[in-house]
C-alpha positions as protocol buffer text, in pm:
chain_id: "A"
residue {
  index: 1
  type: MET
  ca { x: 10214 y: -2451 z: 3021 }
}
residue {
  index: 2
  type: GLN
  ca { x: 10328 y: -2406 z: 2664 }
}
residue {
  index: 3
  type: ILE
  ca { x: 10280 y: -2777 z: 2599 }
}
residue {
  index: 4
  type: ASP
  ca { x: 9920 y: -2764 z: 2733 }
}
residue {
  index: 5
  type: SER
  ca { x: 9842 y: -2456 z: 2523 }
}
residue {
  index: 6
  type: LEU
  ca { x: 9993 y: -2617 z: 2218 }
}
residue {
  index: 7
  type: SER
  ca { x: 9797 y: -2934 z: 2285 }
}
residue {
  index: 8
  type: ARG
  ca { x: 9470 y: -2743 z: 2313 }
}
residue {
  index: 9
  type: TYR
  ca { x: 9552 y: -2557 z: 1991 }
}
residue {
  index: 10
  type: PHE
  ca { x: 9610 y: -2879 z: 1801 }
}
residue {
  index: 11
  type: ASN
  ca { x: 9288 y: -3026 z: 1945 }
}
residue {
  index: 12
  type: VAL
  ca { x: 9093 y: -2722 z: 1820 }
}
residue {
  index: 13
  type: ILE
  ca { x: 9252 y: -2749 z: 1476 }
}
residue {
  index: 14
  type: LEU
  ca { x: 9190 y: -3122 z: 1464 }
}
residue {
  index: 15
  type: GLY
  ca { x: 8826 y: -3078 z: 1568 }
}
residue {
  index: 16
  type: ALA
  ca { x: 8775 y: -2815 z: 1300 }
}
residue {
  index: 17
  type: LEU
  ca { x: 8923 y: -3041 z: 1036 }
}
residue {
  index: 18
  type: VAL
  ca { x: 8701 y: -3329 z: 1145 }
}
residue {
  index: 19
  type: ARG
  ca { x: 8392 y: -3107 z: 1128 }
}
residue {
  index: 20
  type: CYS
  ca { x: 8493 y: -2978 z: 786 }
}
residue {
  index: 21
  type: ARG
  ca { x: 8542 y: -3332 z: 665 }
}
residue {
  index: 22
  type: LEU
  ca { x: 8202 y: -3434 z: 794 }
}
residue {
  index: 23
  type: TYR
  ca { x: 8043 y: -3123 z: 632 }
}
residue {
  index: 24
  type: PHE
  ca { x: 8199 y: -3193 z: 295 }
}
residue {
  index: 25
  type: ALA
  ca { x: 8090 y: -3553 z: 326 }
}
residue {
  index: 26
  type: ILE
  ca { x: 7729 y: -3450 z: 398 }
}
residue {
  index: 27
  type: LEU
  ca { x: 7716 y: -3157 z: 147 }
}
residue {
  index: 28
  type: PRO
  ca { x: 7660 y: -3367 z: -169 }
}
residue {
  index: 29
  type: ALA
  ca { x: 7365 y: -3544 z: -7 }
}
residue {
  index: 30
  type: MET
  ca { x: 7216 y: -3209 z: 97 }
}
residue {
  index: 31
  type: VAL
  ca { x: 7262 y: -3072 z: -252 }
}
residue {
  index: 32
  type: ARG
  ca { x: 7102 y: -3378 z: -405 }
}
residue {
  index: 33
  type: GLU
  ca { x: 6807 y: -3357 z: -162 }
}
residue {
  index: 34
  type: ASN
  ca { x: 6749 y: -2990 z: -238 }
}
residue {
  index: 35
  type: TYR
  ca { x: 6783 y: -3055 z: -611 }
}
residue {
  index: 36
  type: ASP
  ca { x: 6532 y: -3339 z: -597 }
}
residue {
  index: 37
  type: ALA
  ca { x: 6288 y: -3120 z: -401 }
}
residue {
  index: 38
  type: MET
  ca { x: 6327 y: -2835 z: -652 }
}
residue {
  index: 39
  type: LYS
  ca { x: 6282 y: -3073 z: -942 }
}
residue {
  index: 40
  type: LYS
  ca { x: 5968 y: -3215 z: -782 }
}
residue {
  index: 41
  type: TRP
  ca { x: 5818 y: -2867 z: -741 }
}
residue {
  index: 42
  type: GLN
  ca { x: 5914 y: -2774 z: -1096 }
}
residue {
  index: 43
  type: ILE
  ca { x: 5724 y: -3077 z: -1223 }
}
residue {
  index: 44
  type: ILE
  ca { x: 5422 y: -2994 z: -1006 }
}
residue {
  index: 45
  type: LEU
  ca { x: 5419 y: -2630 z: -1118 }
}
residue {
  index: 46
  type: GLY
  ca { x: 5466 y: -2734 z: -1481 }
}
residue {
  index: 47
  type: VAL
  ca { x: 5169 y: -2972 z: -1468 }
}
residue {
  index: 48
  type: ALA
  ca { x: 4959 y: -2705 z: -1293 }
}
residue {
  index: 49
  type: ALA
  ca { x: 5049 y: -2454 z: -1566 }
}
residue {
  index: 50
  type: VAL
  ca { x: 4949 y: -2697 z: -1841 }
}
residue {
  index: 51
  type: VAL
  ca { x: 4618 y: -2777 z: -1667 }
}
residue {
  index: 52
  type: ALA
  ca { x: 4547 y: -2406 z: -1617 }
}
residue {
  index: 53
  type: ALA
  ca { x: 4622 y: -2334 z: -1984 }
}
residue {
  index: 54
  type: LEU
  ca { x: 4395 y: -2616 z: -2099 }
}
residue {
  index: 55
  type: ALA
  ca { x: 4117 y: -2499 z: -1866 }
}
residue {
  index: 56
  type: ALA
  ca { x: 4149 y: -2140 z: -1990 }
}
residue {
  index: 57
  type: SER
  ca { x: 4141 y: -2257 z: -2352 }
}
residue {
  index: 58
  type: TRP
  ca { x: 3830 y: -2466 z: -2288 }
}
residue {
  index: 59
  type: ILE
  ca { x: 3656 y: -2174 z: -2116 }
}
residue {
  index: 60
  type: LEU
  ca { x: 3734 y: -1944 z: -2410 }
}
residue {
  index: 61
  type: TYR
  ca { x: 3611 y: -2216 z: -2646 }
}
residue {
  index: 62
  type: ALA
  ca { x: 3284 y: -2242 z: -2452 }
}
residue {
  index: 63
  type: ARG
  ca { x: 3239 y: -1864 z: -2442 }
}
residue {
  index: 64
  type: SER
  ca { x: 3283 y: -1844 z: -2818 }
}
residue {
  index: 65
  type: GLY
  ca { x: 2994 y: -2089 z: -2872 }
}
residue {
  index: 66
  type: GLY
  ca { x: 3210 y: -2394 z: -2925 }
}
residue {
  index: 67
  type: LEU
  ca { x: 2990 y: -2611 z: -2703 }
}
residue {
  index: 68
  type: ASN
  ca { x: 2675 y: -2539 z: -2904 }
}
residue {
  index: 69
  type: ALA
  ca { x: 2540 y: -2845 z: -3079 }
}
residue {
  index: 70
  type: ASP
  ca { x: 2591 y: -2871 z: -3454 }
}
residue {
  index: 71
  type: PRO
  ca { x: 2256 y: -2794 z: -3624 }
}
residue {
  index: 72
  type: GLY
  ca { x: 2306 y: -3058 z: -3891 }
}
residue {
  index: 73
  type: ALA
  ca { x: 2381 y: -3331 z: -3638 }
}
residue {
  index: 74
  type: THR
  ca { x: 2086 y: -3222 z: -3425 }
}
residue {
  index: 75
  type: SER
  ca { x: 1845 y: -3230 z: -3719 }
}
residue {
  index: 76
  type: ALA
  ca { x: 1974 y: -3570 z: -3828 }
}
residue {
  index: 77
  type: ARG
  ca { x: 1931 y: -3712 z: -3480 }
}
residue {
  index: 78
  type: TYR
  ca { x: 1594 y: -3563 z: -3384 }
}
residue {
  index: 79
  type: GLY
  ca { x: 1435 y: -3441 z: -3706 }
}
residue {
  index: 80
  type: GLY
  ca { x: 1364 y: -3765 z: -3887 }
}
residue {
  index: 81
  type: PRO
  ca { x: 1019 y: -3923 z: -3938 }
}
residue {
  index: 82
  type: PRO
  ca { x: 760 y: -3873 z: -3804 }
}
residue {
  index: 83
  type: SER
  ca { x: 889 y: -3514 z: -3781 }
}
residue {
  index: 84
  type: GLN
  ca { x: 736 y: -3267 z: -4025 }
}
residue {
  index: 85
  type: TYR
  ca { x: 799 y: -2901 z: -4104 }
}
residue {
  index: 86
  type: ILE
  ca { x: 567 y: -2624 z: -4211 }
}
residue {
  index: 87
  type: ASP
  ca { x: 633 y: -2261 z: -4301 }
}
residue {
  index: 88
  type: ILE
  ca { x: 391 y: -2012 z: -4147 }
}
residue {
  index: 89
  type: ASP
  ca { x: 443 y: -1645 z: -4226 }
}
residue {
  index: 90
  type: GLY
  ca { x: 819 y: -1688 z: -4261 }
}
residue {
  index: 91
  type: THR
  ca { x: 859 y: -1913 z: -3958 }
}
residue {
  index: 92
  type: ARG
  ca { x: 960 y: -2276 z: -4008 }
}
residue {
  index: 93
  type: ILE
  ca { x: 788 y: -2488 z: -3744 }
}
residue {
  index: 94
  type: HIS
  ca { x: 886 y: -2841 z: -3649 }
}
residue {
  index: 95
  type: PHE
  ca { x: 591 y: -3060 z: -3549 }
}
residue {
  index: 96
  type: LYS
  ca { x: 468 y: -3417 z: -3519 }
}
residue {
  index: 97
  type: ASP
  ca { x: 115 y: -3532 z: -3606 }
}
residue {
  index: 98
  type: GLU
  ca { x: 52 y: -3889 z: -3489 }
}
residue {
  index: 99
  type: GLY
  ca { x: -235 y: -4123 z: -3405 }
}
residue {
  index: 100
  type: ASN
  ca { x: -605 y: -4126 z: -3491 }
}
residue {
  index: 101
  type: GLY
  ca { x: -918 y: -4004 z: -3319 }
}
residue {
  index: 102
  type: ASP
  ca { x: -1013 y: -3687 z: -3139 }
}
residue {
  index: 103
  type: VAL
  ca { x: -739 y: -3426 z: -3161 }
}
residue {
  index: 104
  type: ILE
  ca { x: -510 y: -3329 z: -2872 }
}
residue {
  index: 105
  type: VAL
  ca { x: -271 y: -3037 z: -2925 }
}
residue {
  index: 106
  type: LEU
  ca { x: 20 y: -3024 z: -2681 }
}
residue {
  index: 107
  type: MET
  ca { x: 262 y: -2739 z: -2605 }
}
residue {
  index: 108
  type: HIS
  ca { x: 583 y: -2782 z: -2409 }
}
residue {
  index: 109
  type: GLY
  ca { x: 738 y: -2544 z: -2157 }
}
residue {
  index: 110
  type: SER
  ca { x: 1041 y: -2320 z: -2168 }
}
residue {
  index: 111
  type: ARG
  ca { x: 1380 y: -2486 z: -2223 }
}
residue {
  index: 112
  type: ALA
  ca { x: 1200 y: -2797 z: -2350 }
}
residue {
  index: 113
  type: ASN
  ca { x: 1083 y: -2935 z: -2686 }
}
residue {
  index: 114
  type: LEU
  ca { x: 809 y: -3152 z: -2831 }
}
residue {
  index: 115
  type: ALA
  ca { x: 982 y: -3469 z: -2708 }
}
residue {
  index: 116
  type: GLN
  ca { x: 851 y: -3370 z: -2365 }
}
residue {
  index: 117
  type: TRP
  ca { x: 526 y: -3537 z: -2473 }
}
residue {
  index: 118
  type: ASP
  ca { x: 671 y: -3869 z: -2592 }
}
residue {
  index: 119
  type: GLY
  ca { x: 510 y: -4055 z: -2304 }
}
residue {
  index: 120
  type: TRP
  ca { x: 167 y: -3914 z: -2386 }
}
residue {
  index: 121
  type: VAL
  ca { x: 198 y: -4032 z: -2744 }
}
residue {
  index: 122
  type: ARG
  ca { x: 291 y: -4381 z: -2630 }
}
residue {
  index: 123
  type: GLU
  ca { x: -6 y: -4401 z: -2394 }
}
residue {
  index: 124
  type: LEU
  ca { x: -273 y: -4220 z: -2600 }
}
residue {
  index: 125
  type: GLY
  ca { x: -161 y: -4250 z: -2962 }
}
residue {
  index: 126
  type: ASP
  ca { x: -385 y: -4548 z: -3032 }
}
residue {
  index: 127
  type: ARG
  ca { x: -697 y: -4353 z: -2930 }
}
residue {
  index: 128
  type: TYR
  ca { x: -622 y: -3989 z: -3015 }
}
residue {
  index: 129
  type: ARG
  ca { x: -462 y: -3786 z: -3287 }
}
residue {
  index: 130
  type: ILE
  ca { x: -182 y: -3597 z: -3111 }
}
residue {
  index: 131
  type: ILE
  ca { x: -29 y: -3280 z: -3257 }
}
residue {
  index: 132
  type: ARG
  ca { x: 276 y: -3133 z: -3085 }
}
residue {
  index: 133
  type: PHE
  ca { x: 530 y: -2879 z: -3201 }
}
residue {
  index: 134
  type: ASP
  ca { x: 848 y: -2699 z: -3099 }
}
residue {
  index: 135
  type: SER
  ca { x: 764 y: -2345 z: -2998 }
}
residue {
  index: 136
  type: LEU
  ca { x: 958 y: -2041 z: -3116 }
}
residue {
  index: 137
  type: GLY
  ca { x: 1330 y: -2061 z: -3048 }
}
residue {
  index: 138
  type: HIS
  ca { x: 1306 y: -2416 z: -2915 }
}
residue {
  index: 139
  type: GLY
  ca { x: 1402 y: -2755 z: -3053 }
}
residue {
  index: 140
  type: LEU
  ca { x: 1410 y: -2758 z: -3432 }
}
residue {
  index: 141
  type: THR
  ca { x: 1171 y: -2470 z: -3492 }
}
residue {
  index: 142
  type: GLY
  ca { x: 1436 y: -2201 z: -3461 }
}
residue {
  index: 143
  type: PRO
  ca { x: 1382 y: -1823 z: -3480 }
}
residue {
  index: 144
  type: ASP
  ca { x: 1069 y: -1637 z: -3573 }
}
residue {
  index: 145
  type: GLY
  ca { x: 1067 y: -1520 z: -3933 }
}
residue {
  index: 146
  type: ARG
  ca { x: 958 y: -1172 z: -3833 }
}
residue {
  index: 147
  type: ASN
  ca { x: 1169 y: -1155 z: -3517 }
}
residue {
  index: 148
  type: ASP
  ca { x: 845 y: -1128 z: -3321 }
}
residue {
  index: 149
  type: TYR
  ca { x: 837 y: -1320 z: -2993 }
}
residue {
  index: 150
  type: SER
  ca { x: 528 y: -1161 z: -2847 }
}
residue {
  index: 151
  type: ALA
  ca { x: 237 y: -1350 z: -2693 }
}
residue {
  index: 152
  type: ALA
  ca { x: 18 y: -1243 z: -2985 }
}
residue {
  index: 153
  type: ARG
  ca { x: 262 y: -1398 z: -3230 }
}
residue {
  index: 154
  type: GLN
  ca { x: 260 y: -1732 z: -3046 }
}
residue {
  index: 155
  type: LEU
  ca { x: -121 y: -1735 z: -3050 }
}
residue {
  index: 156
  type: PHE
  ca { x: -125 y: -1656 z: -3422 }
}
residue {
  index: 157
  type: LEU
  ca { x: 119 y: -1939 z: -3505 }
}
residue {
  index: 158
  type: LEU
  ca { x: -80 y: -2188 z: -3295 }
}
residue {
  index: 159
  type: ASP
  ca { x: -403 y: -2090 z: -3467 }
}
residue {
  index: 160
  type: GLU
  ca { x: -248 y: -2111 z: -3815 }
}
residue {
  index: 161
  type: LEU
  ca { x: -82 y: -2445 z: -3749 }
}
residue {
  index: 162
  type: THR
  ca { x: -397 y: -2616 z: -3623 }
}
residue {
  index: 163
  type: THR
  ca { x: -605 y: -2465 z: -3904 }
}
residue {
  index: 164
  type: ARG
  ca { x: -369 y: -2585 z: -4176 }
}
residue {
  index: 165
  type: LEU
  ca { x: -361 y: -2933 z: -4022 }
}
residue {
  index: 166
  type: GLY
  ca { x: -742 y: -2946 z: -4029 }
}
residue {
  index: 167
  type: ALA
  ca { x: -782 y: -2951 z: -3651 }
}
residue {
  index: 168
  type: THR
  ca { x: -1087 y: -2730 z: -3612 }
}
residue {
  index: 169
  type: ARG
  ca { x: -1173 y: -2837 z: -3257 }
}
residue {
  index: 170
  type: PHE
  ca { x: -940 y: -3005 z: -3011 }
}
residue {
  index: 171
  type: PHE
  ca { x: -826 y: -3065 z: -2656 }
}
residue {
  index: 172
  type: LEU
  ca { x: -548 y: -2818 z: -2579 }
}
residue {
  index: 173
  type: GLY
  ca { x: -272 y: -2906 z: -2334 }
}
residue {
  index: 174
  type: GLY
  ca { x: 32 y: -2721 z: -2211 }
}
residue {
  index: 175
  type: THR
  ca { x: 287 y: -2715 z: -1933 }
}
residue {
  index: 176
  type: SER
  ca { x: 471 y: -2417 z: -1785 }
}
residue {
  index: 177
  type: SER
  ca { x: 495 y: -2143 z: -2051 }
}
residue {
  index: 178
  type: GLY
  ca { x: 298 y: -2369 z: -2286 }
}
residue {
  index: 179
  type: ALA
  ca { x: 13 y: -2367 z: -2033 }
}
residue {
  index: 180
  type: THR
  ca { x: 11 y: -1987 z: -2042 }
}
residue {
  index: 181
  type: VAL
  ca { x: -28 y: -1991 z: -2421 }
}
residue {
  index: 182
  type: ALA
  ca { x: -305 y: -2252 z: -2390 }
}
residue {
  index: 183
  type: VAL
  ca { x: -504 y: -2040 z: -2144 }
}
residue {
  index: 184
  type: ARG
  ca { x: -472 y: -1732 z: -2362 }
}
residue {
  index: 185
  type: TYR
  ca { x: -570 y: -1922 z: -2675 }
}
residue {
  index: 186
  type: ALA
  ca { x: -877 y: -2074 z: -2508 }
}
residue {
  index: 187
  type: ALA
  ca { x: -988 y: -1729 z: -2399 }
}
residue {
  index: 188
  type: LEU
  ca { x: -942 y: -1595 z: -2751 }
}
residue {
  index: 189
  type: HIS
  ca { x: -1088 y: -1896 z: -2937 }
}
residue {
  index: 190
  type: PRO
  ca { x: -1330 y: -2074 z: -2701 }
}
residue {
  index: 191
  type: GLN
  ca { x: -1518 y: -2228 z: -2994 }
}
residue {
  index: 192
  type: ARG
  ca { x: -1211 y: -2430 z: -3095 }
}
residue {
  index: 193
  type: VAL
  ca { x: -1102 y: -2563 z: -2755 }
}
residue {
  index: 194
  type: ARG
  ca { x: -1297 y: -2860 z: -2618 }
}
residue {
  index: 195
  type: ALA
  ca { x: -1109 y: -2864 z: -2288 }
}
residue {
  index: 196
  type: LEU
  ca { x: -783 y: -2749 z: -2135 }
}
residue {
  index: 197
  type: LEU
  ca { x: -515 y: -2986 z: -2001 }
}
residue {
  index: 198
  type: LEU
  ca { x: -281 y: -2777 z: -1787 }
}
residue {
  index: 199
  type: SER
  ca { x: 30 y: -2845 z: -1581 }
}
residue {
  index: 200
  type: THR
  ca { x: 253 y: -2610 z: -1382 }
}
residue {
  index: 201
  type: VAL
  ca { x: 63 y: -2299 z: -1482 }
}
residue {
  index: 202
  type: PRO
  ca { x: 287 y: -1998 z: -1396 }
}
residue {
  index: 203
  type: LEU
  ca { x: 15 y: -1785 z: -1239 }
}
residue {
  index: 204
  type: ARG
  ca { x: 253 y: -1638 z: -980 }
}
residue {
  index: 205
  type: LEU
  ca { x: 624 y: -1618 z: -908 }
}
residue {
  index: 206
  type: PRO
  ca { x: 769 y: -1955 z: -812 }
}
residue {
  index: 207
  type: SER
  ca { x: 870 y: -2024 z: -455 }
}
residue {
  index: 208
  type: VAL
  ca { x: 1238 y: -2012 z: -367 }
}
residue {
  index: 209
  type: ASN
  ca { x: 1406 y: -2323 z: -502 }
}
residue {
  index: 210
  type: ARG
  ca { x: 1634 y: -2499 z: -255 }
}
residue {
  index: 211
  type: VAL
  ca { x: 1941 y: -2577 z: -461 }
}
residue {
  index: 212
  type: GLY
  ca { x: 2213 y: -2796 z: -314 }
}
residue {
  index: 213
  type: HIS
  ca { x: 2574 y: -2678 z: -297 }
}
residue {
  index: 214
  type: PHE
  ca { x: 2689 y: -2899 z: -585 }
}
residue {
  index: 215
  type: ASP
  ca { x: 2394 y: -2802 z: -807 }
}
residue {
  index: 216
  type: GLY
  ca { x: 2449 y: -2437 z: -726 }
}
residue {
  index: 217
  type: ALA
  ca { x: 2817 y: -2464 z: -817 }
}
residue {
  index: 218
  type: VAL
  ca { x: 2729 y: -2628 z: -1151 }
}
residue {
  index: 219
  type: PHE
  ca { x: 2477 y: -2354 z: -1236 }
}
residue {
  index: 220
  type: TRP
  ca { x: 2717 y: -2078 z: -1128 }
}
residue {
  index: 221
  type: PHE
  ca { x: 3008 y: -2219 z: -1329 }
}
residue {
  index: 222
  type: HIS
  ca { x: 2806 y: -2248 z: -1650 }
}
residue {
  index: 223
  type: ASP
  ca { x: 2642 y: -1908 z: -1610 }
}
residue {
  index: 224
  type: LYS
  ca { x: 2928 y: -1694 z: -1480 }
}
residue {
  index: 225
  type: VAL
  ca { x: 3237 y: -1871 z: -1614 }
}
residue {
  index: 226
  type: LEU
  ca { x: 3145 y: -2062 z: -1931 }
}
residue {
  index: 227
  type: HIS
  ca { x: 2858 y: -1835 z: -2040 }
}
residue {
  index: 228
  type: SER
  ca { x: 2715 y: -2150 z: -2197 }
}
residue {
  index: 229
  type: LEU
  ca { x: 2469 y: -2427 z: -2115 }
}
residue {
  index: 230
  type: GLY
  ca { x: 2626 y: -2664 z: -2366 }
}
residue {
  index: 231
  type: THR
  ca { x: 2720 y: -2960 z: -2144 }
}
residue {
  index: 232
  type: ASP
  ca { x: 2531 y: -3271 z: -2044 }
}
residue {
  index: 233
  type: LEU
  ca { x: 2638 y: -3204 z: -1685 }
}
residue {
  index: 234
  type: TYR
  ca { x: 2439 y: -2881 z: -1675 }
}
residue {
  index: 235
  type: TRP
  ca { x: 2124 y: -3035 z: -1820 }
}
residue {
  index: 236
  type: ARG
  ca { x: 2144 y: -3349 z: -1606 }
}
residue {
  index: 237
  type: THR
  ca { x: 2178 y: -3132 z: -1295 }
}
residue {
  index: 238
  type: PHE
  ca { x: 1901 y: -2892 z: -1399 }
}
residue {
  index: 239
  type: LEU
  ca { x: 1653 y: -3161 z: -1501 }
}
residue {
  index: 240
  type: ARG
  ca { x: 1707 y: -3367 z: -1187 }
}
residue {
  index: 241
  type: SER
  ca { x: 1633 y: -3056 z: -981 }
}
residue {
  index: 242
  type: ILE
  ca { x: 1287 y: -3017 z: -1140 }
}
residue {
  index: 243
  type: TYR
  ca { x: 1181 y: -3375 z: -1225 }
}
residue {
  index: 244
  type: GLY
  ca { x: 935 y: -3538 z: -990 }
}
residue {
  index: 245
  type: ASP
  ca { x: 1137 y: -3858 z: -1036 }
}
residue {
  index: 246
  type: PRO
  ca { x: 1504 y: -3760 z: -1091 }
}
residue {
  index: 247
  type: SER
  ca { x: 1595 y: -4119 z: -1179 }
}
residue {
  index: 248
  type: LYS
  ca { x: 1418 y: -4070 z: -1513 }
}
residue {
  index: 249
  type: VAL
  ca { x: 1682 y: -3818 z: -1619 }
}
residue {
  index: 250
  type: ASP
  ca { x: 1923 y: -4048 z: -1801 }
}
residue {
  index: 251
  type: ASN
  ca { x: 2210 y: -3959 z: -2034 }
}
residue {
  index: 252
  type: GLU
  ca { x: 1986 y: -3961 z: -2343 }
}
residue {
  index: 253
  type: VAL
  ca { x: 1743 y: -3711 z: -2188 }
}
residue {
  index: 254
  type: ALA
  ca { x: 2028 y: -3478 z: -2087 }
}
residue {
  index: 255
  type: THR
  ca { x: 2186 y: -3499 z: -2434 }
}
residue {
  index: 256
  type: ARG
  ca { x: 1853 y: -3430 z: -2606 }
}
residue {
  index: 257
  type: TYR
  ca { x: 1793 y: -3117 z: -2401 }
}
residue {
  index: 258
  type: ARG
  ca { x: 2149 y: -2999 z: -2464 }
}
residue {
  index: 259
  type: MET
  ca { x: 2138 y: -3052 z: -2840 }
}
residue {
  index: 260
  type: LEU
  ca { x: 1791 y: -2906 z: -2888 }
}
residue {
  index: 261
  type: ARG
  ca { x: 1868 y: -2602 z: -2678 }
}
residue {
  index: 262
  type: SER
  ca { x: 1872 y: -2293 z: -2901 }
}
residue {
  index: 263
  type: GLU
  ca { x: 2078 y: -2048 z: -2694 }
}
residue {
  index: 264
  type: GLU
  ca { x: 2087 y: -1790 z: -2972 }
}
residue {
  index: 265
  type: HIS
  ca { x: 1714 y: -1721 z: -2951 }
}
residue {
  index: 266
  type: THR
  ca { x: 1634 y: -1801 z: -2588 }
}
residue {
  index: 267
  type: SER
  ca { x: 1733 y: -1455 z: -2466 }
}
residue {
  index: 268
  type: GLU
  ca { x: 1491 y: -1302 z: -2716 }
}
residue {
  index: 269
  type: LEU
  ca { x: 1208 y: -1519 z: -2587 }
}
residue {
  index: 270
  type: GLN
  ca { x: 1286 y: -1449 z: -2222 }
}
residue {
  index: 271
  type: SER
  ca { x: 1267 y: -1075 z: -2285 }
}
residue {
  index: 272
  type: HIS
  ca { x: 899 y: -1098 z: -2385 }
}
């Protein structure tokens, strides 16, 4: 009996020693595996922290106006010949006067600029004299000299510009907000307007625009997060959502709209 008990005792001790030996043999591998896993997560978290810091810095940069186009670079790129400038009552207006023949005066819409009419000049410039200009706070015209963005002020500037350029009677065209100015001017000066050429006249509130999820996310991010419209992505997305043929919105078109966008004065215009 004592021999059996002693034998069982030694078997228990021997089994414990074997298990301890196996444990100590496995322990380094377990430690290495846990260490490798921790190191992997440290690298992942480190990269995530760097990306988050860069994203936050870029957002702050955008909010501080860092994405706004440089005025000098914009003027150099889009303000060369045949661009001209004229000062009317303290307001410096950028315009182009091209072609020969009966006069057509063209006014662009909100968020746009006189380049909106480039196609018209190409098609009609050999038969008509075409005058187009950047409206207040758009393109290269900049702010109003008297800080007056009323409808009456826009009508006054249009009348002065055409008078100084010797256009006493003309066809008057406009799209969107430019069409509104054209209608008002024709009503005020019917003797000067031969005919109206109108597109997208905002006579009533627009219907609900069906914006896709991606487009909506782009608009939301720029409006709510960046507080800036200073990326080609925004303008490419916006223009493709309103163009009849979205394929015509190439990189050059998006860049032009971005660079000629005058965010500083747009809020003033939209409040009138």
